[in-house]
Short mmCIF file of C-alpha atoms in Angstrom, two decimals:
data_model
loop_
_atom_site.label_atom_id
_atom_site.label_comp_id
_atom_site.label_asym_id
_atom_site.label_seq_id
_atom_site.Cartn_x
_atom_site.Cartn_y
_atom_site.Cartn_z
CA UNK E 1 3.05 -5.26 30.73
CA UNK E 2 5.81 -2.75 31.55
CA UNK E 3 7.03 -2.90 27.96
CA UNK E 4 3.52 -2.14 26.74
CA UNK E 5 3.25 0.87 29.07
CA UNK E 6 6.64 2.17 27.92
CA UNK E 7 5.66 1.77 24.27
CA UNK E 8 2.31 3.48 24.85
CA UNK E 9 4.03 6.34 26.67
CA UNK E 10 6.54 6.75 23.85
CA UNK E 11 3.79 6.87 21.22
CA UNK E 12 1.84 9.45 23.21
CA UNK E 13 4.95 11.62 23.58
CA UNK E 14 5.77 11.20 19.90
CA UNK E 15 2.29 12.17 18.73
CA UNK E 16 2.08 15.08 21.15
CA UNK E 17 5.48 16.34 20.06
CA UNK E 18 4.57 16.09 16.37
CA UNK E 19 1.36 18.04 16.99
CA UNK E 20 3.35 20.68 18.87
CA UNK E 21 5.46 21.38 15.80
CA UNK E 22 3.31 23.87 13.92
CA UNK E 23 5.18 23.57 10.65
CA UNK E 24 4.58 26.31 8.14
CA UNK E 25 4.03 25.78 4.42
CA UNK E 26 5.08 29.36 3.66
CA UNK E 27 8.06 28.10 1.67
CA UNK E 28 9.30 29.42 -1.69
CA UNK E 29 12.02 28.38 -4.11
CA UNK E 30 14.96 30.75 -4.49
CA UNK E 31 17.34 28.72 -6.59
CA UNK E 32 18.13 25.17 -7.69
CA UNK E 33 21.76 24.58 -8.55
CA UNK E 34 23.13 21.10 -9.15
CA UNK E 35 22.42 18.97 -6.10
CA UNK E 36 21.53 21.95 -3.91
CA UNK E 37 18.24 23.79 -3.58
CA UNK E 38 17.86 27.11 -1.77
CA UNK E 39 14.53 27.86 -0.08
CA UNK E 40 13.02 30.68 1.93
CA UNK E 41 10.70 29.70 4.76
CA UNK E 42 8.71 31.61 7.38
CA UNK E 43 7.54 30.50 10.84
CA UNK E 44 6.21 32.02 14.08
CA UNK E 45 7.30 31.24 17.67
CA UNK E 46 7.62 32.83 21.13
CA UNK E 47 11.36 33.35 20.72
CA UNK E 48 13.25 34.57 17.68
CA UNK E 49 15.69 31.63 17.79
CA UNK E 50 12.85 29.11 18.03
CA UNK E 51 11.07 30.77 15.09
CA UNK E 52 14.25 30.57 13.04
CA UNK E 53 14.73 26.85 13.71
CA UNK E 54 11.04 26.13 13.11
CA UNK E 55 11.25 27.92 9.76
CA UNK E 56 14.25 25.78 8.76
CA UNK E 57 12.37 22.62 9.77
CA UNK E 58 9.33 23.86 7.85
CA UNK E 59 11.44 24.06 4.70
CA UNK E 60 12.22 20.35 5.00
CA UNK E 61 8.70 19.39 6.12
CA UNK E 62 7.14 21.20 3.14
CA UNK E 63 9.70 19.63 0.81
CA UNK E 64 8.78 16.18 2.16
CA UNK E 65 5.01 16.37 2.38
CA UNK E 66 3.55 19.37 0.51
CA UNK E 67 5.96 20.14 -2.29
CA UNK E 68 7.49 23.47 -3.31
CA UNK E 69 6.24 25.38 -6.35
CA UNK E 70 8.83 25.40 -9.11
CA UNK E 71 10.66 22.33 -7.83
CA UNK E 72 9.89 18.98 -9.53
CA UNK E 73 6.50 20.35 -10.63
CA UNK E 74 5.57 20.97 -6.99
CA UNK E 75 5.57 17.23 -6.22
CA UNK E 76 6.49 16.36 -2.59
CA UNK E 77 9.48 14.09 -2.07
CA UNK E 78 7.71 11.49 0.07
CA UNK E 79 4.67 9.57 -1.16
CA UNK E 80 3.90 7.80 2.14
CA UNK E 81 4.39 9.71 5.41
CA UNK E 82 6.05 7.88 8.29
CA UNK E 83 5.85 9.58 11.67
CA UNK E 84 8.76 7.56 13.11
CA UNK E 85 11.10 8.91 10.43
CA UNK E 86 9.82 12.49 10.85
CA UNK E 87 10.26 12.25 14.61
CA UNK E 88 13.91 11.20 14.35
CA UNK E 89 14.63 13.62 11.52
CA UNK E 90 13.26 16.74 13.19
CA UNK E 91 13.39 16.12 16.95
CA UNK E 92 16.88 14.67 16.91
CA UNK E 93 18.02 17.59 14.72
CA UNK E 94 19.14 15.28 11.91
CA UNK E 95 17.90 17.85 9.40
CA UNK E 96 20.88 20.08 10.22
CA UNK E 97 23.22 17.56 8.54
CA UNK E 98 21.60 18.35 5.19
CA UNK E 99 21.90 22.13 5.34
CA UNK E 100 24.72 23.60 3.30
CA UNK E 101 26.22 26.54 5.18
CA UNK E 102 24.20 28.41 7.80
CA UNK E 103 20.53 29.13 8.47
CA UNK E 104 20.35 32.77 7.40
CA UNK E 105 17.72 35.06 8.97
CA UNK E 106 16.70 37.52 6.27
CA UNK E 107 13.68 39.13 7.94
CA UNK E 108 11.89 39.19 11.30
CA UNK E 109 9.16 41.12 13.07
CA UNK E 110 7.35 40.93 16.37
CA UNK E 111 3.59 40.52 16.14
CA UNK E 112 1.37 40.19 19.20
CA UNK E 113 4.22 39.07 21.45
CA UNK E 114 5.54 36.46 18.97
CA UNK E 115 8.32 36.56 16.41
CA UNK E 116 7.73 35.98 12.74
CA UNK E 117 11.03 35.03 11.12
CA UNK E 118 11.96 34.36 7.51
CA UNK E 119 15.07 32.26 6.86
CA UNK E 120 17.01 31.17 3.81
CA UNK E 121 18.46 27.64 3.77
CA UNK E 122 20.37 25.67 1.17
CA UNK E 123 19.58 21.94 1.26
CA UNK E 124 21.79 19.14 -0.09
CA UNK E 125 19.24 17.22 -2.13
CA UNK E 126 21.40 14.29 -3.21
CA UNK E 127 22.39 13.43 0.36
CA UNK E 128 18.81 13.92 1.55
CA UNK E 129 17.42 11.56 -1.11
CA UNK E 130 20.09 8.99 -0.20
CA UNK E 131 19.02 9.12 3.46
CA UNK E 132 15.35 8.71 2.57
CA UNK E 133 16.11 5.70 0.38
CA UNK E 134 18.40 4.22 3.05
CA UNK E 135 15.49 4.37 5.49
CA UNK E 136 13.18 2.75 2.91
CA UNK E 137 11.00 5.81 2.53
CA UNK E 138 8.70 5.70 -0.51
CA UNK E 139 9.72 8.52 -2.83
CA UNK E 140 7.51 10.04 -5.47
CA UNK E 141 8.63 9.51 -9.10
CA UNK E 142 11.24 12.05 -10.12
CA UNK E 143 12.92 12.21 -6.71
CA UNK E 144 14.73 8.87 -6.86
CA UNK E 145 18.31 8.79 -8.09
CA UNK E 146 18.00 8.47 -11.88
CA UNK E 147 20.93 6.03 -11.91
CA UNK E 148 19.23 3.73 -9.41
CA UNK E 149 15.54 4.19 -10.04
CA UNK E 150 13.27 2.01 -7.90
CA UNK E 151 9.60 1.24 -8.30
CA UNK E 152 8.27 3.73 -5.79
CA UNK E 153 4.84 3.58 -4.17
CA UNK E 154 3.35 5.52 -7.05
CA UNK E 155 4.81 3.00 -9.52
CA UNK E 156 4.26 -0.07 -7.41
CA UNK E 157 2.58 -2.49 -9.82
CA UNK E 158 -1.04 -3.54 -9.49
CA UNK E 159 -1.53 -7.32 -9.50
CA UNK E 160 -4.57 -9.21 -10.76
CA UNK E 161 -4.71 -13.01 -10.44
CA UNK E 162 -6.72 -14.84 -13.11
CA UNK E 163 -7.41 -18.53 -13.81
CA UNK E 164 -5.51 -20.46 -16.44
CA UNK E 165 -7.94 -21.48 -19.19
CA UNK E 166 -7.28 -24.47 -21.40
CA UNK E 167 -8.05 -24.18 -25.09
CA UNK E 168 -8.08 -21.25 -27.51
CA UNK E 169 -11.08 -19.46 -26.02
CA UNK E 170 -9.82 -17.34 -23.12
CA UNK E 171 -12.58 -14.74 -22.86
CA UNK E 172 -14.54 -13.84 -19.73
CA UNK E 173 -17.15 -16.53 -20.40
CA UNK E 174 -14.40 -19.18 -20.52
CA UNK E 175 -12.86 -17.85 -17.32
CA UNK E 176 -16.24 -17.86 -15.60
CA UNK E 177 -16.86 -21.46 -16.69
CA UNK E 178 -13.43 -22.49 -15.41
CA UNK E 179 -14.00 -20.93 -12.00
CA UNK E 180 -17.54 -22.32 -11.69
CA UNK E 181 -16.39 -25.82 -12.61
CA UNK E 182 -13.49 -25.77 -10.14
CA UNK E 183 -14.51 -24.18 -6.80
CA UNK E 184 -11.01 -24.74 -5.39
CA UNK E 185 -9.59 -22.52 -8.14
CA UNK E 186 -11.87 -19.67 -7.08
CA UNK E 187 -10.68 -20.00 -3.47
CA UNK E 188 -7.01 -20.16 -4.48
CA UNK E 189 -7.33 -17.05 -6.67
CA UNK E 190 -8.59 -15.16 -3.61
CA UNK E 191 -5.88 -16.54 -1.33
CA UNK E 192 -3.07 -15.94 -3.83
CA UNK E 193 -4.32 -12.38 -4.31
CA UNK E 194 -4.08 -12.02 -0.52
CA UNK E 195 -0.48 -13.30 -0.56
CA UNK E 196 0.47 -10.60 -3.05
CA UNK E 197 -1.20 -8.03 -0.80
CA UNK E 198 0.83 -9.24 2.19
CA UNK E 199 4.00 -8.77 0.15
CA UNK E 200 3.28 -5.11 -0.51
CA UNK E 201 1.53 -5.22 -3.89
CA UNK E 202 -1.60 -3.37 -4.84
CA UNK E 203 -4.16 -5.95 -5.93
CA UNK E 204 -7.48 -6.15 -7.74
CA UNK E 205 -10.18 -8.71 -6.99
CA UNK E 206 -10.65 -10.72 -10.18
CA UNK E 207 -13.67 -12.64 -8.88
CA UNK E 208 -15.51 -9.34 -8.36
CA UNK E 209 -14.48 -8.27 -11.86
CA UNK E 210 -15.84 -11.55 -13.20
CA UNK E 211 -19.19 -10.91 -11.52
CA UNK E 212 -19.26 -7.32 -12.75
CA UNK E 213 -18.54 -8.46 -16.30
CA UNK E 214 -22.12 -9.79 -16.53
CA UNK E 215 -23.51 -6.34 -15.78
CA UNK E 216 -20.99 -4.65 -18.08
CA UNK E 217 -21.94 -6.98 -20.93
CA UNK E 218 -25.57 -5.88 -20.62
CA UNK E 219 -24.60 -2.20 -20.37
CA UNK E 220 -22.41 -2.40 -23.50
CA UNK E 221 -24.87 -4.23 -25.74
CA UNK E 222 -24.89 -2.56 -29.13
CA UNK E 223 -21.45 -0.96 -28.74
CA UNK E 224 -18.51 -1.81 -30.98
CA UNK E 225 -16.39 -3.88 -28.60
CA UNK E 226 -15.02 -7.40 -28.88
CA UNK E 227 -14.42 -9.71 -25.93
CA UNK E 228 -10.67 -9.11 -25.85
CA UNK E 229 -11.24 -5.37 -25.63
CA UNK E 230 -13.59 -5.93 -22.71
CA UNK E 231 -11.00 -8.05 -20.92
CA UNK E 232 -8.36 -5.34 -21.35
CA UNK E 233 -10.81 -2.74 -20.06
CA UNK E 234 -11.88 -4.78 -17.06
CA UNK E 235 -8.52 -6.19 -15.93
CA UNK E 236 -6.51 -3.01 -15.36
CA UNK E 237 -3.52 -4.75 -13.78
CA UNK E 238 0.11 -3.81 -14.45
CA UNK E 239 0.97 -7.47 -13.90
CA UNK E 240 -1.43 -10.30 -14.77
CA UNK E 241 -0.78 -13.51 -12.82
CA UNK E 242 -2.24 -16.72 -14.23
CA UNK E 243 -2.71 -19.62 -11.80
CA UNK E 244 -3.54 -23.25 -12.51
CA UNK E 245 -4.38 -25.91 -9.91
CA UNK E 246 -3.51 -29.51 -10.81
CA UNK E 247 -4.31 -32.39 -8.43
CA UNK E 248 -2.73 -35.82 -8.93
CA UNK E 249 -3.73 -39.02 -7.10
CA UNK E 250 -1.52 -42.14 -7.08
CA UNK E 251 -2.50 -45.79 -6.64
CA UNK E 252 -1.94 -45.66 -2.87
CA UNK E 253 -4.76 -43.17 -2.36
CA UNK E 254 -2.40 -40.24 -1.77
CA UNK E 255 -2.74 -36.95 -3.62
CA UNK E 256 -0.66 -33.88 -4.26
CA UNK E 257 -1.40 -30.47 -5.71
CA UNK E 258 0.71 -28.45 -8.10
CA UNK E 259 0.24 -24.70 -8.47
CA UNK E 260 1.55 -23.31 -11.73
CA UNK E 261 1.96 -19.54 -11.56
CA UNK E 262 2.94 -17.28 -14.45
CA UNK E 263 3.25 -13.49 -14.27
CA UNK E 264 3.34 -11.25 -17.34
CA UNK E 265 3.62 -7.50 -17.74
CA UNK E 266 0.13 -6.24 -18.54
CA UNK E 267 0.86 -3.94 -21.46
CA UNK E 268 3.52 -5.93 -23.29
CA UNK E 269 2.74 -9.51 -22.15
CA UNK E 270 6.45 -9.85 -21.42
CA UNK E 271 7.17 -12.76 -19.05
CA UNK E 272 8.26 -11.61 -15.59
CA UNK E 273 8.19 -14.77 -13.51
CA UNK E 274 7.07 -18.40 -13.74
CA UNK E 275 7.14 -21.03 -11.04
CA UNK E 276 5.51 -24.26 -9.87
CA UNK E 277 4.85 -25.17 -6.25
CA UNK E 278 3.95 -28.69 -5.14
CA UNK E 279 2.10 -29.49 -1.93
CA UNK E 280 3.65 -32.87 -1.24
CA UNK E 281 1.58 -36.05 -0.89
CA UNK E 282 -1.28 -36.33 1.58
CA UNK E 283 -4.00 -38.88 2.27
CA UNK E 284 -6.81 -36.58 1.24
CA UNK E 285 -8.79 -35.68 -1.85
CA UNK E 286 -9.72 -32.26 -0.49
CA UNK E 287 -8.47 -30.03 -3.31
CA UNK E 288 -8.63 -26.85 -1.24
CA UNK E 289 -6.50 -28.34 1.55
CA UNK E 290 -3.96 -29.64 -0.96
CA UNK E 291 -3.85 -26.28 -2.74
CA UNK E 292 -3.34 -24.55 0.62
CA UNK E 293 -0.29 -26.74 1.26
CA UNK E 294 1.08 -25.83 -2.19
CA UNK E 295 0.37 -22.15 -1.54
CA UNK E 296 2.43 -22.39 1.63
CA UNK E 297 5.46 -23.43 -0.44
CA UNK E 298 5.65 -20.07 -2.21
CA UNK E 299 8.83 -18.45 -0.95
CA UNK E 300 9.65 -14.80 -0.43
CA UNK E 301 12.13 -15.16 -3.30
CA UNK E 302 9.28 -15.48 -5.81
CA UNK E 303 7.79 -12.12 -4.83
CA UNK E 304 11.23 -10.50 -4.62
CA UNK E 305 12.12 -11.80 -8.08
CA UNK E 306 8.86 -10.51 -9.53
CA UNK E 307 9.43 -7.07 -8.01
CA UNK E 308 12.99 -7.07 -9.36
CA UNK E 309 11.72 -7.87 -12.86
CA UNK E 310 9.24 -5.02 -12.69
CA UNK E 311 11.89 -2.63 -11.38
CA UNK E 312 14.06 -3.54 -14.38
CA UNK E 313 11.23 -2.27 -16.58
CA UNK E 314 11.12 0.93 -14.52
CA UNK E 315 14.87 1.37 -14.96
CA UNK E 316 15.13 0.46 -18.64
CA UNK E 317 11.65 1.41 -19.84
CA UNK E 318 9.26 -0.58 -22.01
CA UNK E 319 10.59 -1.55 -25.44
CA UNK E 320 8.20 -0.59 -28.21
CA UNK E 321 8.48 -1.58 -31.87
CA UNK E 322 7.33 0.91 -34.51
CA UNK E 323 6.87 -0.18 -38.11
CA UNK E 324 6.18 2.47 -40.77
CA UNK E 325 4.80 1.50 -44.17
CA UNK E 326 3.29 3.33 -47.11
CA UNK E 327 -0.20 2.61 -48.38
CA UNK E 328 -0.53 1.61 -52.04
CA UNK E 329 -2.34 4.89 -52.59
CA UNK E 330 0.81 6.91 -51.76
CA UNK E 331 2.95 7.15 -54.88
CA UNK E 332 4.32 10.70 -54.76
CA UNK E 333 6.19 10.58 -51.43
CA UNK E 334 8.47 8.19 -49.49
CA UNK E 335 10.50 8.10 -46.27
CA UNK E 336 13.72 9.31 -47.95
CA UNK E 337 12.18 12.67 -48.82
CA UNK E 338 11.60 15.81 -46.78
CA UNK E 339 8.53 15.88 -44.56
CA UNK E 340 5.41 17.17 -46.32
CA UNK E 341 5.61 20.36 -44.25
CA UNK E 342 9.11 20.90 -45.72
CA UNK E 343 10.93 21.15 -42.38
CA UNK E 344 13.69 18.59 -43.03
CA UNK E 345 14.45 15.08 -44.21
CA UNK E 346 11.76 12.83 -42.72
CA UNK E 347 14.12 10.19 -41.33
CA UNK E 348 16.24 12.86 -39.63
CA UNK E 349 13.14 14.43 -38.08
CA UNK E 350 11.79 11.06 -36.95
CA UNK E 351 15.18 10.05 -35.54
CA UNK E 352 15.34 13.24 -33.47
CA UNK E 353 11.76 12.73 -32.26
CA UNK E 354 12.60 9.17 -31.13
CA UNK E 355 15.67 10.47 -29.29
CA UNK E 356 13.60 13.00 -27.35
CA UNK E 357 10.84 10.52 -26.47
CA UNK E 358 13.09 7.58 -25.55
CA UNK E 359 13.90 6.56 -22.00
CA UNK E 360 17.57 7.31 -21.25
CA UNK E 361 18.21 7.73 -25.00
CA UNK E 362 17.63 4.05 -25.85
CA UNK E 363 16.26 3.70 -29.41
CA UNK E 364 17.29 2.33 -32.80
CA UNK E 365 16.20 3.10 -36.35
CA UNK E 366 18.88 1.12 -38.19
CA UNK E 367 16.55 -0.97 -40.37
CA UNK E 368 14.88 1.16 -43.04
CA UNK E 369 14.32 1.74 -46.75
CA UNK E 370 12.47 4.38 -48.74
CA UNK E 371 9.23 2.39 -48.30
CA UNK E 372 9.70 0.90 -44.84
CA UNK E 373 11.05 1.97 -41.43
CA UNK E 374 11.56 -0.37 -38.47
CA UNK E 375 12.39 1.31 -35.16
CA UNK E 376 12.58 0.26 -31.53
CA UNK E 377 12.36 2.67 -28.62
CA UNK E 378 12.31 2.30 -24.85
CA UNK E 379 9.59 4.45 -23.31
CA UNK E 380 9.41 5.44 -19.62
CA UNK E 381 6.70 4.28 -17.22
CA UNK E 382 6.39 7.78 -15.77
CA UNK E 383 5.84 11.14 -17.47
CA UNK E 384 8.06 13.49 -15.47
CA UNK E 385 6.69 16.65 -17.05
CA UNK E 386 3.03 15.80 -16.39
CA UNK E 387 3.77 13.84 -13.20
CA UNK E 388 1.70 10.79 -14.10
CA UNK E 389 2.09 7.28 -15.47
CA UNK E 390 2.98 6.87 -19.14
CA UNK E 391 1.42 3.95 -21.02
CA UNK E 392 1.75 2.47 -24.49
CA UNK E 393 -1.58 4.15 -25.24
CA UNK E 394 -0.11 7.53 -24.23
CA UNK E 395 2.91 6.91 -26.46
CA UNK E 396 0.63 5.94 -29.36
CA UNK E 397 -1.21 9.23 -28.92
CA UNK E 398 2.11 11.10 -29.07
CA UNK E 399 3.02 9.20 -32.27
CA UNK E 400 -0.27 10.33 -33.86
CA UNK E 401 0.43 13.95 -32.86
CA UNK E 402 3.92 13.75 -34.40
CA UNK E 403 2.59 12.61 -37.77
CA UNK E 404 -0.22 15.15 -37.68
CA UNK E 405 2.36 17.92 -37.18
CA UNK E 406 4.62 16.61 -39.96
CA UNK E 407 1.95 15.69 -42.54
CA UNK E 408 -0.83 18.16 -41.88
CA UNK E 409 -3.60 17.54 -44.42
CA UNK E 410 -1.25 16.05 -47.02
CA UNK E 411 -1.33 12.50 -45.66
CA UNK E 412 -2.91 10.57 -42.81
CA UNK E 413 -1.10 8.21 -40.45
CA UNK E 414 -3.18 5.21 -39.36
CA UNK E 415 -1.76 3.85 -36.06
CA UNK E 416 -2.66 0.34 -34.90
CA UNK E 417 -1.46 -0.95 -31.53
CA UNK E 418 -0.67 -4.66 -31.21
CA UNK E 419 0.64 -5.14 -27.68
CA UNK E 420 4.09 -3.58 -27.66
CA UNK E 421 4.12 -2.98 -31.43
CA UNK E 422 2.73 0.06 -33.25
CA UNK E 423 1.94 -0.38 -36.95
CA UNK E 424 1.83 2.97 -38.75
CA UNK E 425 0.48 3.12 -42.29
CA UNK E 426 0.78 6.38 -44.24
CA UNK E 427 -2.30 6.92 -46.38
#
């Protein structure tokens, strides 16, 4: 009871203290040089010294939670606020450790009995980022160390768990039939989705999607859309996890359940993790109970391994294959010539474009002839300039823009996306 009272008291003091800090967002960028950023910040307090310190704290607080215009596109450093970290950082004066030099007062005035002070502070960004990551703070994309990029909250993958379907037909109707025929599978999909949620993943409810697919089918009658397109549209998961429930019964009346789980990256179908978990033998034929026992065998290592695989994609980027061919109708131009707009040799221009659009400069265009070009390029998961996710679809759009710029009205580039491969035919 005493421990509860002490904890309650601490939380009340913490919250009251945080409310008392009237941080200002009147913060502007002066200069960014290397790993140091210089900011000017203004704050108001009863005493000049207190106003000066509050302004310095406001520079950090704005950097963390509001963002500063001109710095990383105005994106704040922290994607998920944690009051315990803020309390230690500001109230224990830890912020001072990340100030290079002194807090310089550059202007002050007394208004209505209070002081309004403007300060200039230089902040050591690299050390500050390292402290945030050490304390497991979720950083927004662009603020993590580029040499040790982690899947931050904004890039944390979305998981959707779907049933394994036997046979060639794997459309929504087949999935619905599988779930309806095996009630235990429906329950396990829900429970496994919950397990991913407990381990920090964003999840989507596949059963709800399955129900909604009936309505969507009616709404899209008459539109040009095949079943596979509908599945892609209605399962917007970064990682698709397929689960199969297999129950075996031996001659002694004992049964066991095996859960087969396979996780693939949504856009490329690249395998991320596969595992089987067996319940052990029990004297029951209750499939749900057996599946629950198997579900309990899933270790933390499985989720950690899956996250590690996804983070590797974040670090290295998605590998995309681009194949360029010429239509039979094109007889007066080939890939060894200058671009139709006359800017330069086409292969040199395309090589430079791949270099600029590749993640960490990883690309290859070594296999090519005058009629055919095969290239691979790693693309990022995050568009730093636009501060948003970057998909294969976005990359395909950029490919179309490139050819439009180079060919104008002379030729047309038809771009077809097949998973992680783009087929480009010049017509």
